[in-house]
Amino acid sequence: MMTPHFNPAWCRVAIAIFLSVIAIESKAVVAAERPNILYLYVDDMGWGSIGPNGQWERQQADLPSVKTPHLDRLAREGVNFVRGYGCHVCSPARSSQQTGFHQGHTFADRNDPDNAKKAMRADDILIGDLLSQAGYATGYWGKWGYGGSKDQHEPTIQNVQTLPTSHGYQHVLAELHHVRAHTFFQPTLWKAPAPPGAVGGLQLVANSVGDYRDSNRFPTEPAMQNHPQYPETAYCDDHYAFAALDFVRRQGRQFNQTGQPFFGLLAVQIPHAPFGEIESLPEWDRHYRSEPGFETLSDQTKQWAAMVTRIDAHFGNLLAALEDPNQDGSTDDSIADQTLVIFQSDNGGPNGKCLSELATNGGLQGVKGRIQEGGIRVPLMMRWPNEINESSTLRRGTNTETVVDVTDLFPTFCELAGIDPPLGIDGQSIAPLLTSKSTFRSRNFIVHEAGNGQSIIRDDWKLIRTNKKRFGLYNLTDDPAESIDLSSKHPAMVDELRELLIGECVTEPKGFAVTYHHWTGNSLASTSDADHWSDYEYANAGITYQVDRGSPKRSWVATLYNSDSQPNVAQVDQSIEVLALSIGGESRQTLNLEPQVNLTGRNEIRVMPNGALVIQGGTVHSLRPIDVRNGGTVEGHGTIDGTLDNSGALVVDRQSTSGMSIRGDFSQTHDGRLEVSLVGDIAPLIHVDGKATLAGKLILSEDAGKQTLFDQPVVILKARSVQGRFDHAGDVVVDSKGQRYKLSYAATEVTLERYLSSSGR
């Protein structure tokens, strides 16, 4: 059965499943606890362009530098992520930002000239989709880059499914084609809300700041929109910034009145080329013309610096709006403390005079479009006074070496909003690091592609695969300029990282992406049979760009959701591998893993309410934690090659002659329960190679007619280290027959023995 290419019913069901978890998992998250999010996104601004990444040092040395007083303020009041990453060019960066998938998995992994094809597809769930449905007011202003034609005059909508308005963005002023954005003076922009009947919910409006002239409501710095020489067609970033300012003020008042949070993303074109157009603006160089040595700089460097200082001032207006949304001159209504502000560039800086005259890439090798650090490492700062302060884990005014990729922001926003991120995305939430309210897990690795190769970064190490299929290995801590290839000294590490990198689909051809599939089989049907899964098609305007059908593949995001009233069992009778897997339903949905069979959910396995993963001696693999939700169950015996997080039930098979081996960490929350049998001679029942973090309940059960072997204490769980305890008063557990047992905890194991009271009973 072919799934329709646009707005497929199953995809809407999948979104509904994700959103239903808001109520299930996040009842404690009330509106006042969910932050506003203001995301400031620039285009082609190199890593070394901000104060803490090199510009402050240049100022102290009396070298030419860029003036960014408001970004400097963000650095002083927030945290600078020294190892922040974007992508190599703009379209992949925006696709990865919005979907949470890296370039091996997202559809738009190149700057494709066919803008109707290059897309965030209808099936892709974006930031705007989830945050708007979670109750956020959403806005997007600036370069979107998808869905419209490149005509400067009378552009048209070419692909409705990829528009921001098709993905949850309610307030929009945007450019839909990256070629139209090769000027700052395009005559029209796309806007929402739009009149009823507008294609895609967008209308063309004049690129003008006329609505912001001659009004004391809008600042004249930096736009100088009231100046008689300001052009009739606006410098587009002025227009974008004013629209964003209007939104922040309005939604700031709304937040104070009702608690409704907002998400706003200002994705300006500055400081992308063309640089010279800024000279069309009045007093364009007023902040630099008196600076010693400014006149000796190249024209490009002067223009670039003026552009950056201009947008910095617009950012300052937005920060001021957070402090005084109603513009009465008082900060009594400030929402700055409750707002997470993020500043980031999409990719590294381009080649040019500013690279050498202002060190805009901070000495990193490579430029925009390259796989080296200068092409993909970007400035990234965050400010959130309620959570980032003098006593927080991330202290204000500091730098952190924590690796954060652009794909990490979407899942971070979801966690802060109290909702699930889309299934299987590559990004990993850093919300625990920002809030210090839960354990932060450092990510395994990040992956990038570029015109000259692909890379994988894990901890200090970076492996680069060039287009000649050669590999170079670099230690980024010791050698951030990537000048010393250490591949010959660490061949084992090269092999390990190479295998991980190739497994991320980075060598697939242009136009490859993850596909979405759902289970259609009857109970006891085989998961290896292609007829038991939905097909996938991405098409637009009668042109089919991508089709995927057959049995499960590494690039699948697969959902088993039982919407019937009767239980359903899917049989894994042959080893299968998918990118991600979700099991659940309105009625019980079981995925039954037969003996000696492997199941791989490379990025993620979620066992949702009414979902059950039954292991009968097989092995389950995942590079990320296997997530067992409240109401979900993993049961049986065998091997979990990864980490298991249990908020549901882990039931070790009472019929087996072996227990459960977990090769990563095991964590159980207060909602979780671990159920084990006391029959047989299995010791330990559960073996954890990593750390075991315990909470919740331990449930004991016995099979009728079988003798419990309890001549000495039984090891229930053994791990490299044990932290926490099960939630049992006095560490006493009662089994299904009323027998009482005493739990004992050691550094590496948990044991159980019969409990005798002081009376000997």
mmCIF file of N, CA, C and O in Angstrom, residues 566-611:
data_model
loop_
_atom_site.group_PDB
_atom_site.id
_atom_site.type_symbol
_atom_site.label_atom_id
_atom_site.label_comp_id
_atom_site.label_asym_id
_atom_site.label_seq_id
_atom_site.Cartn_x
_atom_site.Cartn_y
_atom_site.Cartn_z
ATOM 1 N N GLN A 566 -7.876 -5.031 19.726
ATOM 2 C CA GLN A 566 -7.275 -6.319 20.042
ATOM 3 C C GLN A 566 -5.752 -6.212 20.061
ATOM 4 O O GLN A 566 -5.161 -5.423 19.318
ATOM 5 N N PRO A 567 -5.085 -7.019 20.896
ATOM 6 C CA PRO A 567 -3.615 -7.002 20.922
ATOM 7 C C PRO A 567 -3.025 -7.406 19.577
ATOM 8 O O PRO A 567 -3.639 -8.150 18.805
ATOM 9 N N ASN A 568 -1.820 -6.904 19.310
ATOM 10 C CA ASN A 568 -1.114 -7.251 18.080
ATOM 11 C C ASN A 568 0.305 -7.651 18.443
ATOM 12 O O ASN A 568 0.942 -7.028 19.293
ATOM 13 N N VAL A 569 0.793 -8.721 17.786
ATOM 14 C CA VAL A 569 2.154 -9.189 18.002
ATOM 15 C C VAL A 569 2.884 -9.171 16.667
ATOM 16 O O VAL A 569 2.423 -9.770 15.688
ATOM 17 N N ALA A 570 4.025 -8.478 16.620
ATOM 18 C CA ALA A 570 4.885 -8.486 15.436
ATOM 19 C C ALA A 570 6.075 -9.379 15.722
ATOM 20 O O ALA A 570 6.746 -9.230 16.746
ATOM 21 N N GLN A 571 6.358 -10.305 14.822
ATOM 22 C CA GLN A 571 7.401 -11.299 15.031
ATOM 23 C C GLN A 571 8.700 -10.881 14.327
ATOM 24 O O GLN A 571 8.724 -10.705 13.107
ATOM 25 N N VAL A 572 9.763 -10.722 15.113
ATOM 26 C CA VAL A 572 11.076 -10.480 14.528
ATOM 27 C C VAL A 572 11.747 -11.839 14.385
ATOM 28 O O VAL A 572 12.415 -12.330 15.296
ATOM 29 N N ASP A 573 11.556 -12.452 13.211
ATOM 30 C CA ASP A 573 12.084 -13.794 12.974
ATOM 31 C C ASP A 573 13.398 -13.775 12.201
ATOM 32 O O ASP A 573 14.049 -14.806 12.048
ATOM 33 N N GLN A 574 13.780 -12.597 11.691
ATOM 34 C CA GLN A 574 15.079 -12.393 11.073
ATOM 35 C C GLN A 574 15.630 -11.067 11.580
ATOM 36 O O GLN A 574 14.882 -10.142 11.870
ATOM 37 N N SER A 575 16.936 -10.968 11.666
ATOM 38 C CA SER A 575 17.544 -9.750 12.195
ATOM 39 C C SER A 575 17.181 -8.553 11.319
ATOM 40 O O SER A 575 17.224 -8.633 10.085
ATOM 41 N N ILE A 576 16.817 -7.456 11.967
ATOM 42 C CA ILE A 576 16.468 -6.232 11.241
ATOM 43 C C ILE A 576 17.178 -5.053 11.889
ATOM 44 O O ILE A 576 17.526 -5.079 13.076
ATOM 45 N N GLU A 577 17.402 -4.010 11.096
ATOM 46 C CA GLU A 577 18.031 -2.788 11.577
ATOM 47 C C GLU A 577 17.258 -1.592 11.049
ATOM 48 O O GLU A 577 16.971 -1.503 9.854
ATOM 49 N N VAL A 578 16.911 -0.662 11.942
ATOM 50 C CA VAL A 578 16.258 0.584 11.570
ATOM 51 C C VAL A 578 16.974 1.728 12.283
ATOM 52 O O VAL A 578 17.763 1.509 13.201
ATOM 53 N N LEU A 579 16.707 2.947 11.843
ATOM 54 C CA LEU A 579 17.287 4.091 12.530
ATOM 55 C C LEU A 579 16.624 4.283 13.884
ATOM 56 O O LEU A 579 17.284 4.579 14.881
ATOM 57 N N ALA A 580 15.305 4.132 13.912
ATOM 58 C CA ALA A 580 14.569 4.332 15.161
ATOM 59 C C ALA A 580 13.306 3.502 15.138
ATOM 60 O O ALA A 580 12.760 3.189 14.073
ATOM 61 N N LEU A 581 12.819 3.171 16.341
ATOM 62 C CA LEU A 581 11.671 2.290 16.483
ATOM 63 C C LEU A 581 10.852 2.720 17.682
ATOM 64 O O LEU A 581 11.396 2.993 18.754
ATOM 65 N N SER A 582 9.540 2.779 17.487
ATOM 66 C CA SER A 582 8.615 3.054 18.584
ATOM 67 C C SER A 582 7.573 1.954 18.630
ATOM 68 O O SER A 582 7.054 1.532 17.592
ATOM 69 N N ILE A 583 7.264 1.478 19.855
ATOM 70 C CA ILE A 583 6.301 0.394 20.057
ATOM 71 C C ILE A 583 5.270 0.875 21.066
ATOM 72 O O ILE A 583 5.632 1.294 22.176
ATOM 73 N N GLY A 584 3.992 0.812 20.725
ATOM 74 C CA GLY A 584 2.954 1.235 21.658
ATOM 75 C C GLY A 584 1.593 1.155 21.005
ATOM 76 O O GLY A 584 1.423 0.570 19.939
ATOM 77 N N GLY A 585 0.605 1.746 21.651
ATOM 78 C CA GLY A 585 -0.717 1.745 21.047
ATOM 79 C C GLY A 585 -1.831 1.978 22.029
ATOM 80 O O GLY A 585 -1.628 2.162 23.227
ATOM 81 N N GLU A 586 -3.039 1.998 21.484
ATOM 82 C CA GLU A 586 -4.241 2.086 22.312
ATOM 83 C C GLU A 586 -4.531 0.737 22.959
ATOM 84 O O GLU A 586 -5.091 0.665 24.052
ATOM 85 N N SER A 587 -4.177 -0.333 22.255
ATOM 86 C CA SER A 587 -4.173 -1.680 22.820
ATOM 87 C C SER A 587 -2.742 -2.201 22.770
ATOM 88 O O SER A 587 -1.878 -1.617 22.122
ATOM 89 N N ARG A 588 -2.495 -3.315 23.430
ATOM 90 C CA ARG A 588 -1.126 -3.822 23.557
ATOM 91 C C ARG A 588 -0.514 -4.143 22.196
ATOM 92 O O ARG A 588 -1.108 -4.846 21.377
ATOM 93 N N GLN A 589 0.662 -3.611 21.971
ATOM 94 C CA GLN A 589 1.449 -3.927 20.783
ATOM 95 C C GLN A 589 2.747 -4.552 21.250
ATOM 96 O O GLN A 589 3.539 -3.943 21.960
ATOM 97 N N THR A 590 2.973 -5.794 20.834
ATOM 98 C CA THR A 590 4.160 -6.532 21.233
ATOM 99 C C THR A 590 5.087 -6.699 20.034
ATOM 100 O O THR A 590 4.627 -6.981 18.920
ATOM 101 N N LEU A 591 6.358 -6.520 20.257
ATOM 102 C CA LEU A 591 7.377 -6.872 19.275
ATOM 103 C C LEU A 591 8.160 -8.023 19.861
ATOM 104 O O LEU A 591 8.854 -7.870 20.878
ATOM 105 N N ASN A 592 8.049 -9.196 19.248
ATOM 106 C CA ASN A 592 8.581 -10.432 19.794
ATOM 107 C C ASN A 592 9.877 -10.798 19.076
ATOM 108 O O ASN A 592 9.877 -11.115 17.887
ATOM 109 N N LEU A 593 10.987 -10.734 19.802
ATOM 110 C CA LEU A 593 12.309 -11.011 19.241
ATOM 111 C C LEU A 593 12.653 -12.468 19.487
ATOM 112 O O LEU A 593 12.856 -12.887 20.633
ATOM 113 N N GLU A 594 12.745 -13.233 18.410
ATOM 114 C CA GLU A 594 12.965 -14.673 18.537
ATOM 115 C C GLU A 594 14.424 -14.989 18.870
ATOM 116 O O GLU A 594 15.308 -14.137 18.733
ATOM 117 N N PRO A 595 14.712 -16.231 19.306
ATOM 118 C CA PRO A 595 16.076 -16.595 19.722
ATOM 119 C C PRO A 595 17.102 -16.379 18.617
ATOM 120 O O PRO A 595 16.817 -16.597 17.431
ATOM 121 N N GLN A 596 18.296 -15.928 19.034
ATOM 122 C CA GLN A 596 19.433 -15.738 18.143
ATOM 123 C C GLN A 596 19.176 -14.704 17.047
ATOM 124 O O GLN A 596 19.855 -14.703 16.013
ATOM 125 N N VAL A 597 18.218 -13.812 17.262
ATOM 126 C CA VAL A 597 17.879 -12.779 16.285
ATOM 127 C C VAL A 597 18.273 -11.423 16.855
ATOM 128 O O VAL A 597 18.121 -11.172 18.056
ATOM 129 N N ASN A 598 18.779 -10.543 15.994
ATOM 130 C CA ASN A 598 19.195 -9.204 16.406
ATOM 131 C C ASN A 598 18.176 -8.159 15.972
ATOM 132 O O ASN A 598 17.663 -8.200 14.849
ATOM 133 N N LEU A 599 17.929 -7.214 16.852
ATOM 134 C CA LEU A 599 17.102 -6.051 16.547
ATOM 135 C C LEU A 599 17.934 -4.808 16.818
ATOM 136 O O LEU A 599 18.444 -4.627 17.930
ATOM 137 N N THR A 600 18.084 -3.942 15.813
ATOM 138 C CA THR A 600 18.855 -2.719 15.975
ATOM 139 C C THR A 600 17.971 -1.507 15.716
ATOM 140 O O THR A 600 17.368 -1.390 14.648
ATOM 141 N N GLY A 601 17.896 -0.635 16.690
ATOM 142 C CA GLY A 601 17.329 0.695 16.519
ATOM 143 C C GLY A 601 18.478 1.663 16.737
ATOM 144 O O GLY A 601 18.749 2.054 17.880
ATOM 145 N N ARG A 602 19.180 2.009 15.684
ATOM 146 C CA ARG A 602 20.485 2.659 15.792
ATOM 147 C C ARG A 602 20.430 3.925 16.648
ATOM 148 O O ARG A 602 21.237 4.121 17.550
ATOM 149 N N ASN A 603 19.490 4.791 16.377
ATOM 150 C CA ASN A 603 19.396 6.036 17.136
ATOM 151 C C ASN A 603 18.506 5.932 18.360
ATOM 152 O O ASN A 603 18.746 6.609 19.358
ATOM 153 N N GLU A 604 17.461 5.110 18.259
ATOM 154 C CA GLU A 604 16.498 5.146 19.361
ATOM 155 C C GLU A 604 15.545 3.969 19.293
ATOM 156 O O GLU A 604 15.130 3.540 18.212
ATOM 157 N N ILE A 605 15.190 3.454 20.469
ATOM 158 C CA ILE A 605 14.071 2.530 20.636
ATOM 159 C C ILE A 605 13.231 3.074 21.783
ATOM 160 O O ILE A 605 13.735 3.257 22.896
ATOM 161 N N ARG A 606 11.970 3.358 21.499
ATOM 162 C CA ARG A 606 11.033 3.803 22.536
ATOM 163 C C ARG A 606 9.978 2.729 22.741
ATOM 164 O O ARG A 606 9.321 2.293 21.787
ATOM 165 N N VAL A 607 9.811 2.314 23.983
ATOM 166 C CA VAL A 607 8.729 1.395 24.326
ATOM 167 C C VAL A 607 7.694 2.230 25.066
ATOM 168 O O VAL A 607 7.882 2.598 26.229
ATOM 169 N N MET A 608 6.623 2.533 24.375
ATOM 170 C CA MET A 608 5.618 3.474 24.849
ATOM 171 C C MET A 608 4.520 2.759 25.641
ATOM 172 O O MET A 608 4.520 1.527 25.737
ATOM 173 N N PRO A 609 3.560 3.483 26.225
ATOM 174 C CA PRO A 609 2.444 2.834 26.915
ATOM 175 C C PRO A 609 1.756 1.806 26.021
ATOM 176 O O PRO A 609 1.517 2.050 24.834
ATOM 177 N N ASN A 610 1.466 0.648 26.595
ATOM 178 C CA ASN A 610 0.876 -0.500 25.908
ATOM 179 C C ASN A 610 1.823 -1.141 24.904
ATOM 180 O O ASN A 610 1.400 -1.972 24.104
ATOM 181 N N GLY A 611 3.092 -0.771 24.958
ATOM 182 C CA GLY A 611 4.084 -1.410 24.110
ATOM 183 C C GLY A 611 4.887 -2.423 24.894
ATOM 184 O O GLY A 611 5.149 -2.254 26.086
#
